[in-house]
């Protein structure tokens, strides 16, 4: 595994060869729900305009690109780790497990894997960790969009189940509204019990 910071256009050309998969995660910071990862192998003959880090795109733009990626990519796979797995393994190791699951689910075997961030798990093929890769390499941008939309939809479903928590608004992140809901309504089965605010809410109850 190589960790690449400040990647140059020449390095992008060197590592973006063959059936390389871009991988990114969403949901390391929230107090509730799965951590979600995606792996995407794009089709060089069917480019997608406007790909970028999902955090830099509006919800409407993400949804449009999500549909285009589904239509045009050679292979897409989503992996996740549950709150129970996060509590057992810790969030970093659960995220690595979810990334391995996403790559294993691809129906095209990648020649290499490019991960946003500063570390990668073992995928059984060459891998590179690329700092800020989600804004630099289209396949990673596509993965960040897939993971973000999938996780946001999971939070919307949780919001319908527990409307008093407002998950559709804060997506499970540790906001003032989320803390207030925890204090008033208690901890849900979907909460991450190892995260301090949830642990403290459990102790107070």
Tab-separated table of C-alpha atoms in Angstrom:
chain	number	residue	atom	x	y	z
A	1	UNK	CA	0.000	0.000	0.000
A	2	UNK	CA	1.226	3.478	-0.906
A	3	UNK	CA	-0.044	6.659	0.740
A	4	UNK	CA	-0.052	9.561	-1.678
A	5	UNK	CA	-0.421	13.204	-0.562
A	6	UNK	CA	-0.577	16.096	-3.012
A	7	UNK	CA	-0.969	13.779	-5.971
A	8	UNK	CA	0.292	15.178	-9.276
A	9	UNK	CA	-1.452	14.811	-12.662
A	10	UNK	CA	1.433	12.550	-13.706
A	11	UNK	CA	0.845	10.257	-10.716
A	12	UNK	CA	-2.895	10.140	-11.507
A	13	UNK	CA	-2.052	8.974	-15.037
A	14	UNK	CA	0.354	6.354	-13.697
A	15	UNK	CA	-2.030	4.761	-11.175
A	16	UNK	CA	-5.340	5.149	-13.024
A	17	UNK	CA	-4.781	2.210	-15.373
A	18	UNK	CA	-6.746	-0.951	-16.070
A	19	UNK	CA	-9.889	-1.748	-14.110
A	20	UNK	CA	-9.068	0.370	-11.068
A	21	UNK	CA	-11.746	0.786	-8.403
A	22	UNK	CA	-12.317	3.991	-6.463
A	23	UNK	CA	-13.385	3.509	-2.835
A	24	UNK	CA	-14.741	5.958	-0.260
A	25	UNK	CA	-16.739	5.890	2.971
A	26	UNK	CA	-19.514	7.952	4.531
A	27	UNK	CA	-20.646	7.935	8.133
A	28	UNK	CA	-17.619	7.602	10.391
A	29	UNK	CA	-18.701	10.561	12.538
A	30	UNK	CA	-22.428	9.955	13.213
A	31	UNK	CA	-23.717	8.468	16.461
A	32	UNK	CA	-26.194	6.168	14.751
A	33	UNK	CA	-26.506	3.774	11.812
A	34	UNK	CA	-24.081	1.959	9.542
A	35	UNK	CA	-20.793	3.205	8.185
A	36	UNK	CA	-21.285	2.904	4.418
A	37	UNK	CA	-18.620	2.415	1.750
A	38	UNK	CA	-18.773	2.155	-2.018
A	39	UNK	CA	-16.443	0.777	-4.684
A	40	UNK	CA	-16.832	1.975	-8.270
A	41	UNK	CA	-15.104	1.010	-11.513
A	42	UNK	CA	-15.914	3.633	-14.140
A	43	UNK	CA	-16.098	3.028	-17.885
A	44	UNK	CA	-13.398	5.125	-19.631
A	45	UNK	CA	-15.525	5.034	-22.800
A	46	UNK	CA	-18.593	6.420	-21.035
A	47	UNK	CA	-17.417	9.428	-18.987
A	48	UNK	CA	-19.600	11.218	-16.428
A	49	UNK	CA	-19.449	15.021	-16.231
A	50	UNK	CA	-19.405	16.874	-12.912
A	51	UNK	CA	-18.029	14.214	-10.555
A	52	UNK	CA	-16.584	15.651	-7.340
A	53	UNK	CA	-16.292	15.036	-3.615
A	54	UNK	CA	-19.896	14.370	-2.511
A	55	UNK	CA	-19.580	16.972	0.288
A	56	UNK	CA	-19.037	19.678	-2.332
A	57	UNK	CA	-22.224	18.843	-4.255
A	58	UNK	CA	-25.828	19.805	-3.541
A	59	UNK	CA	-28.264	17.034	-2.666
A	60	UNK	CA	-30.009	17.501	-6.038
A	61	UNK	CA	-26.704	17.233	-7.937
A	62	UNK	CA	-25.686	14.138	-5.946
A	63	UNK	CA	-28.975	12.417	-6.771
A	64	UNK	CA	-28.555	13.191	-10.499
A	65	UNK	CA	-24.965	11.894	-10.508
A	66	UNK	CA	-26.012	8.834	-8.484
A	67	UNK	CA	-28.373	7.837	-11.304
A	68	UNK	CA	-25.735	8.502	-13.978
A	69	UNK	CA	-23.123	6.428	-12.140
A	70	UNK	CA	-25.636	3.573	-11.850
A	71	UNK	CA	-26.234	3.730	-15.609
A	72	UNK	CA	-22.668	4.254	-16.849
A	73	UNK	CA	-20.211	2.588	-14.442
A	74	UNK	CA	-18.745	-0.824	-15.274
A	75	UNK	CA	-19.275	-2.046	-11.710
A	76	UNK	CA	-20.638	-0.652	-8.424
A	77	UNK	CA	-20.748	-2.265	-5.011
A	78	UNK	CA	-21.809	-0.966	-1.603
A	79	UNK	CA	-20.469	-2.344	1.667
A	80	UNK	CA	-21.358	-1.438	5.222
A	81	UNK	CA	-20.620	-2.239	8.840
A	82	UNK	CA	-23.370	-2.187	11.454
A	83	UNK	CA	-23.445	-0.304	14.762
A	84	UNK	CA	-22.797	-3.626	16.540
A	85	UNK	CA	-19.692	-4.219	14.392
A	86	UNK	CA	-18.541	-0.626	14.992
A	87	UNK	CA	-18.921	-1.148	18.759
A	88	UNK	CA	-17.024	-4.430	18.611
A	89	UNK	CA	-14.193	-3.449	16.237
A	90	UNK	CA	-14.020	0.379	16.624
A	91	UNK	CA	-14.978	2.778	13.830
A	92	UNK	CA	-11.651	2.604	11.959
A	93	UNK	CA	-11.560	-1.191	11.721
A	94	UNK	CA	-15.273	-1.366	10.932
A	95	UNK	CA	-14.719	1.111	8.085
A	96	UNK	CA	-11.867	-1.008	6.699
A	97	UNK	CA	-14.122	-4.091	6.884
A	98	UNK	CA	-16.891	-2.243	5.028
A	99	UNK	CA	-14.387	-1.227	2.317
A	100	UNK	CA	-13.288	-4.853	1.911
A	101	UNK	CA	-16.945	-5.877	1.580
A	102	UNK	CA	-17.555	-3.229	-1.090
A	103	UNK	CA	-14.554	-4.304	-3.177
A	104	UNK	CA	-15.396	-8.003	-2.758
A	105	UNK	CA	-18.885	-7.283	-4.100
A	106	UNK	CA	-17.699	-5.856	-7.430
A	107	UNK	CA	-18.687	-8.043	-10.382
A	108	UNK	CA	-15.532	-6.934	-12.243
A	109	UNK	CA	-12.281	-7.840	-10.485
A	110	UNK	CA	-10.250	-4.647	-10.072
A	111	UNK	CA	-6.596	-4.526	-11.084
A	112	UNK	CA	-5.986	-1.991	-8.294
A	113	UNK	CA	-7.935	-0.093	-5.634
A	114	UNK	CA	-7.655	3.643	-4.934
A	115	UNK	CA	-8.988	4.695	-1.523
A	116	UNK	CA	-9.749	8.189	-0.290
A	117	UNK	CA	-7.733	8.911	2.856
A	118	UNK	CA	-4.454	7.791	4.402
A	119	UNK	CA	-4.868	4.025	4.786
A	120	UNK	CA	-6.331	1.014	3.056
A	121	UNK	CA	-7.166	-2.496	4.216
A	122	UNK	CA	-5.860	-5.550	2.367
A	123	UNK	CA	-7.904	-6.090	-0.789
A	124	UNK	CA	-5.742	-8.855	-2.243
A	125	UNK	CA	-4.688	-6.506	-5.070
A	126	UNK	CA	-2.475	-3.419	-5.322
A	127	UNK	CA	-3.946	-0.471	-3.438
A	128	UNK	CA	-3.162	3.216	-2.921
A	129	UNK	CA	-4.442	5.563	-0.220
A	130	UNK	CA	-4.874	9.009	-1.728
A	131	UNK	CA	-5.317	11.966	0.612
A	132	UNK	CA	-8.255	14.114	-0.616
A	133	UNK	CA	-8.687	11.601	-3.449
A	134	UNK	CA	-12.445	12.171	-3.530
A	135	UNK	CA	-11.856	15.559	-5.175
A	136	UNK	CA	-9.036	14.408	-7.460
A	137	UNK	CA	-9.916	11.027	-8.996
A	138	UNK	CA	-13.268	10.472	-10.686
A	139	UNK	CA	-13.688	6.855	-9.550
A	140	UNK	CA	-13.239	7.906	-5.897
A	141	UNK	CA	-15.602	10.861	-6.410
A	142	UNK	CA	-18.182	8.433	-7.815
A	143	UNK	CA	-17.718	6.136	-4.812
A	144	UNK	CA	-18.184	9.058	-2.418
A	145	UNK	CA	-21.453	10.002	-4.160
A	146	UNK	CA	-22.814	6.433	-4.094
A	147	UNK	CA	-21.925	5.985	-0.406
A	148	UNK	CA	-23.361	9.384	0.571
A	149	UNK	CA	-26.693	8.885	-1.203
A	150	UNK	CA	-27.087	5.329	0.123
A	151	UNK	CA	-26.375	6.389	3.708
A	152	UNK	CA	-28.600	9.478	3.502
A	153	UNK	CA	-31.452	7.260	2.324
A	154	UNK	CA	-30.828	4.922	5.266
A	155	UNK	CA	-31.075	7.935	7.591
A	156	UNK	CA	-34.308	9.061	5.903
A	157	UNK	CA	-35.755	5.589	6.524
A	158	UNK	CA	-34.646	5.792	10.175
A	159	UNK	CA	-36.269	9.242	10.406
A	160	UNK	CA	-39.584	7.738	9.273
A	161	UNK	CA	-39.219	5.058	11.969
A	162	UNK	CA	-38.189	7.511	14.722
A	163	UNK	CA	-39.534	10.953	13.704
A	164	UNK	CA	-38.739	12.412	17.142
A	165	UNK	CA	-34.992	12.196	16.363
A	166	UNK	CA	-34.946	14.240	13.118
A	167	UNK	CA	-32.441	11.962	11.386
A	168	UNK	CA	-33.519	13.306	7.989
A	169	UNK	CA	-32.086	16.698	9.003
A	170	UNK	CA	-28.815	15.911	10.811
A	171	UNK	CA	-28.181	12.393	9.353
A	172	UNK	CA	-27.193	11.068	12.773
A	173	UNK	CA	-24.268	13.461	13.320
A	174	UNK	CA	-23.638	14.798	16.846
A	175	UNK	CA	-25.685	18.005	16.632
A	176	UNK	CA	-27.459	19.932	19.398
A	177	UNK	CA	-30.812	18.561	18.178
A	178	UNK	CA	-29.485	15.003	18.276
A	179	UNK	CA	-28.141	15.446	21.837
A	180	UNK	CA	-31.501	16.851	22.943
A	181	UNK	CA	-33.371	13.913	21.379
A	182	UNK	CA	-30.997	11.455	23.072
A	183	UNK	CA	-31.612	13.103	26.437
A	184	UNK	CA	-35.389	13.157	25.963
A	185	UNK	CA	-36.046	9.829	24.194
A	186	UNK	CA	-33.069	7.671	25.153
A	187	UNK	CA	-30.799	5.422	23.106
A	188	UNK	CA	-32.106	3.487	20.092
A	189	UNK	CA	-30.991	-0.019	19.027
A	190	UNK	CA	-29.387	1.640	15.965
A	191	UNK	CA	-27.158	3.921	18.067
A	192	UNK	CA	-23.419	3.237	18.365
A	193	UNK	CA	-23.065	2.409	22.050
A	194	UNK	CA	-19.263	2.836	22.052
A	195	UNK	CA	-19.486	6.503	20.991
A	196	UNK	CA	-19.122	8.743	24.035
A	197	UNK	CA	-22.358	10.798	23.799
A	198	UNK	CA	-24.375	7.574	23.410
A	199	UNK	CA	-22.465	5.851	26.212
A	200	UNK	CA	-23.082	8.829	28.489
A	201	UNK	CA	-26.794	8.872	27.610
A	202	UNK	CA	-26.951	5.173	28.531
A	203	UNK	CA	-25.211	5.807	31.846
A	204	UNK	CA	-27.585	8.665	32.681
A	205	UNK	CA	-30.620	6.522	31.939
